[in-house]
XYZ file of C-alpha atoms in Angstrom:
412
model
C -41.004 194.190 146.387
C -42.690 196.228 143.512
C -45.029 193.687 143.533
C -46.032 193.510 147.033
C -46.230 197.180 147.118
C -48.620 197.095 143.941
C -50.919 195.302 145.522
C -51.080 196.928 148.588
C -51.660 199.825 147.214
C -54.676 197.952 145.316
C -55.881 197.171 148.965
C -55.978 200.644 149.913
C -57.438 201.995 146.686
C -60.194 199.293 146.883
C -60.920 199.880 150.470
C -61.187 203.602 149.581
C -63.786 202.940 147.279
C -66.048 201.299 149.956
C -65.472 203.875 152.228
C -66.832 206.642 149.726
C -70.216 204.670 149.899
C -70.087 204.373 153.471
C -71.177 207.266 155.897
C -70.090 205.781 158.444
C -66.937 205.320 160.725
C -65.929 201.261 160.924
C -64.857 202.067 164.460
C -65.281 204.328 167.523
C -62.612 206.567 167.784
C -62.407 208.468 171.187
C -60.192 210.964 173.357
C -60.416 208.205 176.313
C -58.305 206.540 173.851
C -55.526 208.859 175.713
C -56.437 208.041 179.337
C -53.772 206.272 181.077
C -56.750 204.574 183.557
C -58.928 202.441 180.375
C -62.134 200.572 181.310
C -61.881 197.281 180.066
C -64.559 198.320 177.428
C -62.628 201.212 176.512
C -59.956 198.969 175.847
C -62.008 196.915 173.706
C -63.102 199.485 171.372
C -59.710 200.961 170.998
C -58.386 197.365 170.199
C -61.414 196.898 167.362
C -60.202 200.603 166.400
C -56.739 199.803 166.058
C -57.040 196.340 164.396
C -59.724 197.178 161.538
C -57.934 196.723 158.482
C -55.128 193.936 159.790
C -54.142 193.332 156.191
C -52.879 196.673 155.316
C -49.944 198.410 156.195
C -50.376 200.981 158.669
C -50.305 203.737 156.194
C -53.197 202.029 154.466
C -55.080 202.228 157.807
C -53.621 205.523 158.477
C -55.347 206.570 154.945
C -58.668 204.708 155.553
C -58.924 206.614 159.140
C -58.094 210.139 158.073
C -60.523 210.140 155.196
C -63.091 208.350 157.379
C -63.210 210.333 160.091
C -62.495 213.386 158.348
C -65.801 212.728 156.191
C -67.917 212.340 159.521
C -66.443 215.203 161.491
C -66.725 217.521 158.379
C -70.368 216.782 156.689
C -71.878 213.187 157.837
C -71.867 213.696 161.661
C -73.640 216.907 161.060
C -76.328 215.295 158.238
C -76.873 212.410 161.354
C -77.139 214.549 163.915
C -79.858 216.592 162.362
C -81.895 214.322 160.746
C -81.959 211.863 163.381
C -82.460 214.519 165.854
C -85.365 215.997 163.645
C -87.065 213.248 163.390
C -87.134 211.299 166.675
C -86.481 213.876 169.409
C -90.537 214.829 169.853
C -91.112 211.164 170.000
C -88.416 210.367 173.178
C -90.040 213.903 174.623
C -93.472 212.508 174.203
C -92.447 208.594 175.955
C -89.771 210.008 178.138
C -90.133 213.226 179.269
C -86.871 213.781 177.846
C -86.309 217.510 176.790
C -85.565 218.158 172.633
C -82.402 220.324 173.988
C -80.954 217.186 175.945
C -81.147 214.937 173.286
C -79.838 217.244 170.760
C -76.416 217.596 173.206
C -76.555 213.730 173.916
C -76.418 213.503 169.978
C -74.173 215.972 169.377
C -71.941 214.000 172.585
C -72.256 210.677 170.519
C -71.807 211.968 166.940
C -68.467 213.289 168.064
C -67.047 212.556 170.705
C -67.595 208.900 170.463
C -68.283 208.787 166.373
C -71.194 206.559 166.358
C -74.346 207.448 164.331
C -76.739 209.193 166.480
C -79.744 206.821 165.769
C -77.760 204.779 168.434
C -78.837 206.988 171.085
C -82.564 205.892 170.789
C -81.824 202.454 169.009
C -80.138 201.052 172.459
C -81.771 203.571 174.474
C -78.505 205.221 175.641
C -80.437 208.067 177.489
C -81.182 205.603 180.418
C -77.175 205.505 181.193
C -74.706 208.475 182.367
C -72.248 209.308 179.162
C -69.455 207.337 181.142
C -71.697 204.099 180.095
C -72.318 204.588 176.651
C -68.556 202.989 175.788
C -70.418 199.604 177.345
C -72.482 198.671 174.679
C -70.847 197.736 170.779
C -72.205 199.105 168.203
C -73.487 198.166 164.647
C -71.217 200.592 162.385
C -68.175 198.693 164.389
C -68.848 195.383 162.672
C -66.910 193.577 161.247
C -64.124 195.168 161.995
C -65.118 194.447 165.917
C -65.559 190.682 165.164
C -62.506 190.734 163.860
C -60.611 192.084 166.272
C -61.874 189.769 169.140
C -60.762 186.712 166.954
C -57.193 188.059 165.641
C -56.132 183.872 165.274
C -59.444 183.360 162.971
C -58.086 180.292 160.806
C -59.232 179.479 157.322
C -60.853 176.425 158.217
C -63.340 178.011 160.572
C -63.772 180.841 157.805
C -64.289 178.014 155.272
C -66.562 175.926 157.710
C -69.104 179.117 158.440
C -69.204 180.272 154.839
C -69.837 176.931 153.263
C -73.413 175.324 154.369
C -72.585 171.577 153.694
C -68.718 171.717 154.889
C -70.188 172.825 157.660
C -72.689 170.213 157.950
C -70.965 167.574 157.235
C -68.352 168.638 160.222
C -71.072 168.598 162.619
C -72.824 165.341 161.213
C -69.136 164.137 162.542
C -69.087 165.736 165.994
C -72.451 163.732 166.596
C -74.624 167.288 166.272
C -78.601 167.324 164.450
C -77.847 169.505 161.562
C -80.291 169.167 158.141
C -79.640 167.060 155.012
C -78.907 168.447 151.761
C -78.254 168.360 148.434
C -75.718 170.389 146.860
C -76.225 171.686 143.376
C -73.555 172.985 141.715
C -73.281 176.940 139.578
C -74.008 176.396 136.215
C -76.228 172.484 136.693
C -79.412 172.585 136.217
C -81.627 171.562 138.814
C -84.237 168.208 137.998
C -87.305 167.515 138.383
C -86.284 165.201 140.650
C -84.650 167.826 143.184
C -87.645 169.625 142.973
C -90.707 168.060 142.716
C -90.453 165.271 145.767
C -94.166 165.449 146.943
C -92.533 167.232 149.876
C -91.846 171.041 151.165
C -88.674 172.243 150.256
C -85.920 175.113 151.466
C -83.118 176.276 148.459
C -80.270 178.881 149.616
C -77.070 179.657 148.171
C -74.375 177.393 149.445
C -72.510 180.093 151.018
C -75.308 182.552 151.660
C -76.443 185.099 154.221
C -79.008 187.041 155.916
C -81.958 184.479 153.794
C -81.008 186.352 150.625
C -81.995 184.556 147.619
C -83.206 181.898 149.620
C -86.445 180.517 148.860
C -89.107 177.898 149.820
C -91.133 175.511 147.784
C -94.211 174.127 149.259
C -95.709 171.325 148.661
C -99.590 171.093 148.688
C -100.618 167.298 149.384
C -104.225 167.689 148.664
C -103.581 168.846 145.216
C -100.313 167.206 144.380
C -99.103 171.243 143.420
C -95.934 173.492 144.415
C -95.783 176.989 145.104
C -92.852 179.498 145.626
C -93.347 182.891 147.357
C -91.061 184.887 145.470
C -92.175 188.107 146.837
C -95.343 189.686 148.799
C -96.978 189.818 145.281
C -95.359 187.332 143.170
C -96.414 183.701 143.553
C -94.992 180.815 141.219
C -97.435 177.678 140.715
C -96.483 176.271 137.932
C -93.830 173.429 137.669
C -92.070 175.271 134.522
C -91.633 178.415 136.001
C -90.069 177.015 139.759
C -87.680 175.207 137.613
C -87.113 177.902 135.068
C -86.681 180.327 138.433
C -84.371 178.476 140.215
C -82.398 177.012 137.661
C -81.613 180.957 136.825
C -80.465 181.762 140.059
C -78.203 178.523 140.145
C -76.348 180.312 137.129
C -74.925 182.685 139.634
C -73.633 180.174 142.417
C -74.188 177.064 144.712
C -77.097 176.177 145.911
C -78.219 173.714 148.687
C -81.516 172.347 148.761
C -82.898 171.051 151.769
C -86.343 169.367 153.638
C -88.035 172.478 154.792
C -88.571 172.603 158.764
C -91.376 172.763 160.430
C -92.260 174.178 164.311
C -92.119 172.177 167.142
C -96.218 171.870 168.211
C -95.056 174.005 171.792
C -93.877 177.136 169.106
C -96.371 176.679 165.971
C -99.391 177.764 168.863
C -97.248 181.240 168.947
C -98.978 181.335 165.065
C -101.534 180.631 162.649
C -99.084 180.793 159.565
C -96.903 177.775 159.460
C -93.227 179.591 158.682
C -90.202 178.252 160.440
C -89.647 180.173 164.140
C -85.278 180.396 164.557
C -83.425 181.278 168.239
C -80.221 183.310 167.311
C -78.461 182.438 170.243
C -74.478 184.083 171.406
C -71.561 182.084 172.647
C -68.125 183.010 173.596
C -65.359 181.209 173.990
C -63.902 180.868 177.540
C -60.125 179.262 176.759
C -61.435 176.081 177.391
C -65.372 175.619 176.211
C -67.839 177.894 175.015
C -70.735 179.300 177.205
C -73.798 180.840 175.936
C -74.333 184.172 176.946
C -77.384 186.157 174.542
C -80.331 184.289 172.955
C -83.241 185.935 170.496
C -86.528 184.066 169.316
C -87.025 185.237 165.977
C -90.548 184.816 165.227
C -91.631 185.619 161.901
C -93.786 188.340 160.900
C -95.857 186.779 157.909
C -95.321 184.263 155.399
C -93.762 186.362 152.361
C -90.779 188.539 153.864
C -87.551 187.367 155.733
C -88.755 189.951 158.873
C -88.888 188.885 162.547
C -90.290 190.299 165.343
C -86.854 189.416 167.614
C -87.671 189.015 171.382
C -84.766 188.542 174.133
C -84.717 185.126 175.658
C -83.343 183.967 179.544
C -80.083 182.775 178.841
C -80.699 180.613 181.893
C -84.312 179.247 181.894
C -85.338 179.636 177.917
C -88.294 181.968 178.823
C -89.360 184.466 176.304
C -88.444 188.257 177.637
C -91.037 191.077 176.366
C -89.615 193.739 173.798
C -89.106 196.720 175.037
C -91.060 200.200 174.248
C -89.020 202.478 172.048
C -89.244 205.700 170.035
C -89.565 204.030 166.695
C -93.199 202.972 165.940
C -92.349 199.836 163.675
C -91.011 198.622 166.748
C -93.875 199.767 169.164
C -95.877 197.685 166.640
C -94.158 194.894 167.511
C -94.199 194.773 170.658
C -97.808 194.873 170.852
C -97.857 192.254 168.102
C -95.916 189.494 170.376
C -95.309 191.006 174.087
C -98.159 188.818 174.940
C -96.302 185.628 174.389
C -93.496 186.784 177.325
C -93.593 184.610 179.852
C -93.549 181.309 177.671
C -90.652 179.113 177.959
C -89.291 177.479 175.317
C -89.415 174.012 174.832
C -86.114 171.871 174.878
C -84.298 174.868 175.734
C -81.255 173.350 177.813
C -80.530 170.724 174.670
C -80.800 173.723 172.537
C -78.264 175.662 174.355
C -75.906 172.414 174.638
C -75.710 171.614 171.365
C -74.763 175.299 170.349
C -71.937 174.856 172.860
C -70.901 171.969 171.788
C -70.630 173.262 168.135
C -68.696 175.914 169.379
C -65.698 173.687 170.473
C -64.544 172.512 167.078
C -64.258 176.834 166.465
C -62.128 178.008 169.352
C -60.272 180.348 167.168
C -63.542 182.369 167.098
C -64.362 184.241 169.789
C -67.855 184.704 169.123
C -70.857 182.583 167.330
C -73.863 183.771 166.590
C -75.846 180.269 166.238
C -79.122 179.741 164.129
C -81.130 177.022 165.343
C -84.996 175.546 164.732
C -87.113 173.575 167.295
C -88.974 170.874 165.191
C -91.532 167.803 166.066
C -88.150 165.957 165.381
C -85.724 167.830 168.014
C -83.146 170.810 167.439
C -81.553 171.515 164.192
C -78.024 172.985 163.526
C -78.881 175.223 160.728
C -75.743 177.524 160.693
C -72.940 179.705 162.742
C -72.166 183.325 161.503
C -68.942 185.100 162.573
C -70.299 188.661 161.784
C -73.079 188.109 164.102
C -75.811 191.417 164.167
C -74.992 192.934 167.685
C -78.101 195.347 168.243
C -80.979 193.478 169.197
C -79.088 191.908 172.227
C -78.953 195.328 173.684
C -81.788 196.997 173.821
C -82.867 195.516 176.972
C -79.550 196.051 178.708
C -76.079 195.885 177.530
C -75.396 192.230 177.834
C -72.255 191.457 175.538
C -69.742 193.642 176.988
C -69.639 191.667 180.206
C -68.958 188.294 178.123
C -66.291 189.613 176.518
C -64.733 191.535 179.299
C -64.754 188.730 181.490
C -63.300 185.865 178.847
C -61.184 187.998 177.081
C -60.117 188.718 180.001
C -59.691 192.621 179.484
């Protein structure tokens, strides 16, 4: 019993520790918590509230909560509220028409009385929606605890399957589904020549990766029989010591996969003179009995030596590229007028696309939620992997199209 209590107590202290670094709340916490008449969305949030931290006793939670929200009430809220007020309120007058003393109370309304960081309000554009809607949309700072909490049977097989790159696809291989070959090199081997140097364009991630970090390509340039690796805007390996020296020191730290690098289908490589590999992120829930795909993303790259994307929403239904919408932040203002012409296109082999995410989703039905990375290649789709902790932003900012999903199948 000493034991048990030891190391819950390690739990806590460890969970503490991330806290201190995190300005944050992990959930919305809310007086409609109270209300004997809950939307179903309410409901939601107060489920991911109450369920964040299912592996510690509730006086671990209790802990983790008070200090939490006790932080943002006290000194964070404020530091959000006024900074992100500061700098973004002229900009939503200027667009909008939307008054500097409005904003500042919808903030203020946000901050604390629905604890979510006030660069929400202009991220999803709450100031198109009455307050009563704002609890309709789920927010970033949730995550993961709101991924977790929609999946509270979440086995360690699926866990294991969507960490590890060729468990998982070698399980799909199985269930018929495209997914890419690989090679898996082990921490601590050192990668060969002959890994490396196949007269071919290559793609090398950690085995159990995320988010494209440390991943990096190797091309291969016929013409001159060369290789090159972009390992940053201004940092370009050529030379057939260094790639191996490079990636033979990041192989030291963990597993790596190596695989054929992809290439766009013709119908998406027109969208771009730079040849770097276009993905759709595309949502599906589970319904009790199959999955159905509900949010989709084209996430088309924005040059050939960073991992950013301009993302623009997709038709679930049709496959036809949506335009992004104008917002208060100019990065993203760029972008749209980067891309918005390409709206309107429909993307090729879009209902096989959307079936075999679907299908994938079946051996998962402990998990709620997938959020699917796919490619479109002369070949035909490729599987490349599911994530549980799926982003949940760029889905919104058109309209607030998850809640319904969930409402409806979990049925809330």
């Amino acid at each position: 019993m000493a034991g048990l209590f030891i190391i819950n107590m390690r739990n806590i202290r460890n969970h503490l520790i991330a806290l201190i670094k995190r300005p944050t709340p992990y959930a919305i916490l809310s007086w409609h918590y109270l209300s004997h008449k809950q939307s179903p969305s309410v409901s939601l949030h107060k489920l991911a509230f109450l369920n964040a931290w299912p592996n510690l006793p509730r006086i671990g939670w209790g802990i983790i909560a008070l200090y939490s929200y006790g932080m943002w009430f006290a000194f964070y809220g404020w530091a959000h509220l006024w900074k992100t007020w500061n700098r973004l309120s002229r900009n939503l007058l200027e667009l909008s028409g939307i008054s500097r003393t409005k904003q500042l109370c919808d903030l203020w309304r946000l901050a604390f009385m629905l604890t979510t960081p006030p660069i929400d309000y202009y991220r999803y554009r709450l100031y198109r929606y009455p307050t009563t809607k704002w609890m309709d949309f789920i927010y970033t700072h949730e995550l993961p605890s709101w991924h977790r909490a929609m999946s509270p049977n979440l086995s360690q097989r699926t866990i294991h399957l969507l960490s590890d790159k060729a468990a998982f696809a070698q399980t799909m291989r199985e269930q018929g589904l495209p997914v890419i070959d690989s090679i898996v090199i082990s921490q601590g081997s050192n990668v060969s020549r002959e890994h490396l140097f196949q007269q071919s364009s290559l793609f090398l991630k950690p085995l159990c990766g995320s988010r494209k970090i440390d991943s990096y390509g190797l091309e291969y340039h016929s013409s001159s029989d060369t290789y090159t690796v972009v390992v940053s805007a201004d940092q370009v390996m050529d030379t057939r010591e260094d790639i191996m020296d490079f990636f033979n020191a990041l192989i030291k730290k963990q597993d790596y996969i190596i695989q054929p690098m992809l290439s766009n289908h013709k119908a998406l490589q027109i969208f771009f003179s730079f040849e770097v590999l276009i993905t759709i992120r595309l949502i599906t829930v589970w319904t009790g009995s199959k999955a159905q795909a509900v949010s989709a993303l084209i996430e088309l790259p924005i040059n050939t030596s960073s991992n950013r994307v301009y993302a623009m929403p997709v038709d679930i239904e049709q496959g036809i590229i949506l335009p992004i919408e104008e917002t208060v932040f100019s990065v993203l203002n760029d972008k749209a007028s980067a891309v918005n012409h390409l709206a309107g296109n429909q993307i090729v082999h879009w209902p096989e696309l959307v079936d075999v995410a679907q299908k994938a989703h079946a051996v998962f039905s402990d998990l709620f939620s997938i959020g699917w990375d796919l490619a479109i290649t002369p070949d035909g789709i490729r599987l490349i992997e599911g994530n549980i902790n799926w982003g949940v932003a760029q889905h919104q900012i058109n309209n607030p199209l998850l809640m319904p999903s969930h409402i409806q199948h979990l049925k809330i």
